[in-house]
Coordinates of C-alpha atoms in Angstrom, one line a residue:
M1 CA -98.6 -8.3 -94.8
E2 CA -96.8 -10.9 -92.9
I3 CA -94.2 -12.3 -96.2
F4 CA -94.1 -8.2 -96.9
S5 CA -92.6 -7.7 -93.5
V6 CA -90.4 -10.8 -93.7
I7 CA -89.0 -9.1 -97.1
W8 CA -88.8 -6.0 -95.8
N9 CA -86.6 -7.5 -92.9
Q10 CA -84.7 -10.4 -94.2
Y11 CA -83.7 -9.7 -97.5
L12 CA -83.6 -5.8 -98.0
Y13 CA -83.2 -3.8 -94.1
I14 CA -80.9 -6.7 -92.9
P15 CA -79.0 -6.6 -95.7
L16 CA -78.5 -3.3 -96.3
F17 CA -77.7 -2.7 -92.1
N18 CA -74.7 -5.1 -92.6
F19 CA -73.8 -3.6 -95.7
L20 CA -73.5 -0.5 -94.7
I21 CA -71.4 -1.5 -91.3
W22 CA -69.6 -3.7 -93.8
L23 CA -67.7 -0.6 -95.3
Y24 CA -67.8 1.4 -92.3
L25 CA -65.4 -1.2 -90.7
T26 CA -63.7 -1.7 -93.7
Y27 CA -63.3 1.5 -96.8
S28 CA -64.6 4.2 -94.6
F29 CA -62.0 4.5 -91.7
Y30 CA -64.8 4.7 -89.2
N31 CA -66.7 7.1 -90.3
L32 CA -70.2 6.4 -91.6
G33 CA -70.8 9.5 -93.6
I34 CA -68.2 8.1 -95.8
A35 CA -70.0 4.6 -95.8
V36 CA -73.0 6.4 -96.9
I37 CA -71.1 7.8 -100.0
L38 CA -69.8 4.3 -100.7
L39 CA -73.1 2.5 -100.1
T40 CA -74.5 5.5 -102.5
L41 CA -72.1 5.0 -105.4
A42 CA -72.8 1.4 -105.6
L43 CA -76.5 1.5 -105.8
R44 CA -75.7 3.7 -108.6
L45 CA -73.4 1.5 -110.3
V46 CA -75.6 -1.2 -109.9
L47 CA -78.5 0.7 -111.4
L48 CA -75.8 2.5 -113.7
P49 CA -77.3 0.0 -116.8
F50 CA -81.1 1.4 -116.5
T51 CA -79.7 5.2 -115.7
I52 CA -77.3 4.8 -118.9
L53 CA -81.1 4.2 -120.8
A54 CA -82.8 7.3 -118.7
E55 CA -81.0 9.0 -120.4
R56 CA -80.1 7.9 -123.8
G57 CA -84.0 8.4 -123.3
K58 CA -84.2 12.4 -122.2
I59 CA -81.6 12.8 -125.2
I60 CA -84.1 11.7 -127.3
S61 CA -86.9 12.7 -126.1
R62 CA -85.5 16.5 -126.5
E63 CA -84.8 15.6 -129.9
L64 CA -88.4 14.3 -131.1
T65 CA -90.6 17.2 -128.9
K66 CA -91.5 18.2 -132.0
K67 CA -91.9 14.9 -133.9
I68 CA -94.4 14.2 -130.2
K69 CA -96.4 17.6 -130.4
E70 CA -97.2 16.5 -134.1
I71 CA -98.8 13.7 -133.1
E72 CA -100.8 15.4 -130.1
K73 CA -102.1 17.9 -132.8
D74 CA -103.2 15.3 -135.3
F75 CA -104.5 12.9 -132.4
S76 CA -106.0 15.8 -130.4
S77 CA -109.7 14.3 -130.5
D78 CA -108.9 11.0 -130.1
P79 CA -106.6 10.7 -126.9
I80 CA -106.4 6.8 -126.7
K81 CA -105.2 7.1 -130.7
K82 CA -103.0 9.4 -129.5
R83 CA -101.3 8.1 -126.8
Q84 CA -100.9 4.7 -129.4
A85 CA -99.7 6.8 -131.7
V86 CA -96.7 8.4 -129.3
R87 CA -96.1 4.7 -127.8
K88 CA -95.7 3.4 -131.1
F89 CA -92.9 6.0 -132.1
L90 CA -91.0 6.2 -128.4
K91 CA -91.1 2.1 -129.2
K92 CA -89.9 2.4 -132.2
K93 CA -87.1 4.9 -131.1
R94 CA -86.3 2.5 -128.1
I95 CA -87.2 4.9 -125.7
R96 CA -87.8 3.0 -121.9
P97 CA -89.5 5.2 -119.5
W98 CA -88.8 2.4 -117.2
A99 CA -85.4 2.5 -116.8
K100 CA -85.8 6.0 -115.1
A101 CA -88.7 4.5 -113.3
I102 CA -86.3 1.7 -111.7
V103 CA -83.8 4.5 -110.4
L104 CA -85.8 5.8 -109.2
V105 CA -88.2 3.9 -106.7
V106 CA -85.0 1.9 -106.2
Q107 CA -83.0 4.6 -104.3
A108 CA -86.6 5.9 -102.6
V109 CA -86.4 2.0 -101.1
V110 CA -83.2 2.6 -99.9
L111 CA -84.0 6.4 -98.1
I112 CA -86.4 4.1 -96.0
L113 CA -84.0 1.3 -95.1
L114 CA -81.9 4.6 -94.5
Y115 CA -84.2 5.9 -92.4
R116 CA -85.6 3.0 -90.4
V117 CA -81.0 2.6 -89.8
F118 CA -80.6 5.8 -87.7
I119 CA -84.7 6.2 -86.5
G120 CA -83.8 5.4 -82.9
G121 CA -79.9 5.7 -82.8
I122 CA -77.1 3.0 -84.8
N123 CA -75.5 2.1 -81.4
T124 CA -78.1 0.4 -80.1
E125 CA -78.3 -3.7 -78.9
S126 CA -81.4 -4.0 -81.5
K127 CA -79.1 -3.0 -83.8
L128 CA -75.8 -3.8 -83.6
H129 CA -77.3 -7.9 -83.0
L130 CA -78.6 -7.9 -86.6
L131 CA -75.3 -8.4 -88.1
Y132 CA -73.9 -11.0 -89.8
P133 CA -71.4 -13.5 -87.7
S134 CA -69.3 -12.4 -90.2
I135 CA -69.4 -9.2 -89.5
P136 CA -67.1 -8.1 -87.0
R137 CA -69.5 -6.0 -84.0
P138 CA -68.0 -2.4 -83.6
D139 CA -67.6 -0.5 -79.9
F140 CA -69.2 2.4 -81.2
I141 CA -70.2 3.7 -84.4
N142 CA -69.0 7.1 -85.3
T143 CA -71.8 9.3 -87.0
K144 CA -69.8 12.8 -86.9
F145 CA -69.2 14.0 -90.7
L146 CA -67.5 17.0 -91.4
W147 CA -69.7 19.3 -89.3
F148 CA -72.2 17.6 -88.5
D149 CA -73.5 14.6 -86.7
I150 CA -75.0 12.4 -89.5
A151 CA -77.9 10.7 -87.4
Q152 CA -80.1 14.4 -86.5
R153 CA -81.4 17.3 -88.3
D154 CA -78.9 19.4 -89.4
L155 CA -79.8 22.7 -91.9
I156 CA -76.6 23.2 -94.3
A157 CA -76.7 19.9 -95.8
P158 CA -80.7 19.9 -97.1
A159 CA -79.5 23.6 -97.9
I160 CA -76.5 22.5 -100.1
V161 CA -78.9 20.1 -101.0
A162 CA -81.8 22.3 -102.4
G163 CA -78.6 24.4 -103.8
Y164 CA -77.4 22.3 -105.8
I165 CA -81.1 21.2 -107.3
F166 CA -81.8 24.9 -107.6
T167 CA -78.3 25.0 -110.2
Q168 CA -79.6 22.2 -111.8
I169 CA -82.8 23.5 -112.6
I170 CA -81.3 27.4 -113.1
I171 CA -78.9 25.4 -116.2
K172 CA -81.7 23.5 -117.5
Q173 CA -84.7 26.4 -118.2
W174 CA -81.8 28.7 -119.4
R175 CA -80.7 26.6 -122.3
K176 CA -84.6 26.8 -123.0
K177 CA -85.3 30.0 -122.0
D178 CA -86.9 30.9 -124.7
E179 CA -89.5 27.6 -124.2
L180 CA -90.0 28.6 -120.7
N181 CA -93.4 29.3 -119.4
K182 CA -94.5 30.4 -116.0
K183 CA -95.2 26.9 -114.1
E184 CA -91.7 26.1 -114.7
Q185 CA -90.4 28.8 -113.2
I186 CA -92.0 28.6 -110.4
Y187 CA -90.9 25.2 -109.9
G188 CA -88.2 26.2 -110.2
I189 CA -88.6 28.1 -107.4
L190 CA -90.5 26.1 -105.4
F191 CA -89.2 22.4 -105.8
P192 CA -85.4 23.1 -104.2
A193 CA -87.4 24.7 -101.6
F194 CA -89.9 22.0 -101.1
S195 CA -86.4 19.6 -100.6
F196 CA -84.9 21.8 -98.0
A197 CA -88.2 21.6 -95.5
I198 CA -88.5 18.2 -95.9
L199 CA -84.6 17.3 -95.4
A200 CA -84.6 19.9 -92.7
V201 CA -86.9 17.6 -90.5
L202 CA -85.2 14.2 -91.5
P203 CA -81.2 13.1 -90.1
A204 CA -79.0 14.9 -92.2
V205 CA -78.0 11.0 -93.7
K206 CA -80.8 11.6 -96.2
S207 CA -79.2 15.1 -97.7
I208 CA -75.8 13.0 -98.2
F209 CA -77.4 10.2 -100.0
I210 CA -79.3 12.7 -102.1
L211 CA -76.5 14.4 -102.4
T212 CA -74.0 11.5 -103.0
S213 CA -77.4 10.6 -105.7
L214 CA -77.1 13.8 -107.7
I215 CA -73.9 14.4 -108.1
F216 CA -73.2 11.1 -109.2
S217 CA -76.0 11.5 -112.0
T218 CA -74.5 15.1 -112.8
I219 CA -71.7 13.3 -113.8
I220 CA -73.3 10.3 -116.0
T221 CA -75.3 12.3 -117.8
T222 CA -72.5 15.1 -119.1
I223 CA -70.8 11.6 -120.4
T224 CA -73.5 9.7 -121.6
T225 CA -75.0 13.4 -123.4
L226 CA -71.1 13.6 -124.8
I227 CA -70.7 9.7 -125.8
I228 CA -74.0 10.2 -127.8
L229 CA -73.5 13.5 -128.7
T230 CA -70.1 12.7 -130.4
A231 CA -71.4 9.0 -131.8
K232 CA -73.9 11.1 -133.4
N233 CA -71.9 13.4 -135.2
T234 CA -69.4 10.8 -136.2
K235 CA -72.2 9.3 -137.9
N236 CA -73.5 12.2 -139.4
K237 CA -69.7 13.1 -141.1
S238 CA -69.4 9.5 -142.3
N239 CA -72.8 9.8 -144.4
N240 CA -72.3 12.6 -145.6

């Protein structure tokens, strides 16, 4: 446990706190909300290779759903062989489900770290003494962003996040409306509601982080899809 504590504090929490304050002092116009957005974007850029792999896998998975269903049907009586066949098929198509897991885990860790940064207040001696000598110590850290204080709870910010999630789910469900089942319909309502309920009791900084990350993901998904589909169409035309 002591080793874990050292790793958590010395190699995760303190560096992230210093990076956040550095962003606040240099590129955020002394606005911590902007600093959190920049921190989120920096994190997503670092994770971009994994994000692209995950998005590529999602596109291929949609195309291969029919084939996987055939495999599951052929090996319905033998779960072990079914898993092996599916895994072999996915490997052949270079689908890497671990890429998405890495992105999600890293973001979850940063969310926890951000919670620790803001819990108990950020303008405290216990926090500011963690700054590296190379980081100037601010007299006061401004946590006001737009209409709210990101260090406090807010209902509008979580509502925006929930609305964005709901919109994305509706768009995805509309694309496959003919195959939509009852569970997916319920999910489309409950997940945004659950997200709102959780974020509403947490500091608004969580909502900023998640919303920024979601928007980034949407942009990357759109760009990746266009590139892959364009390349595929070009290849098909050249083959014809």
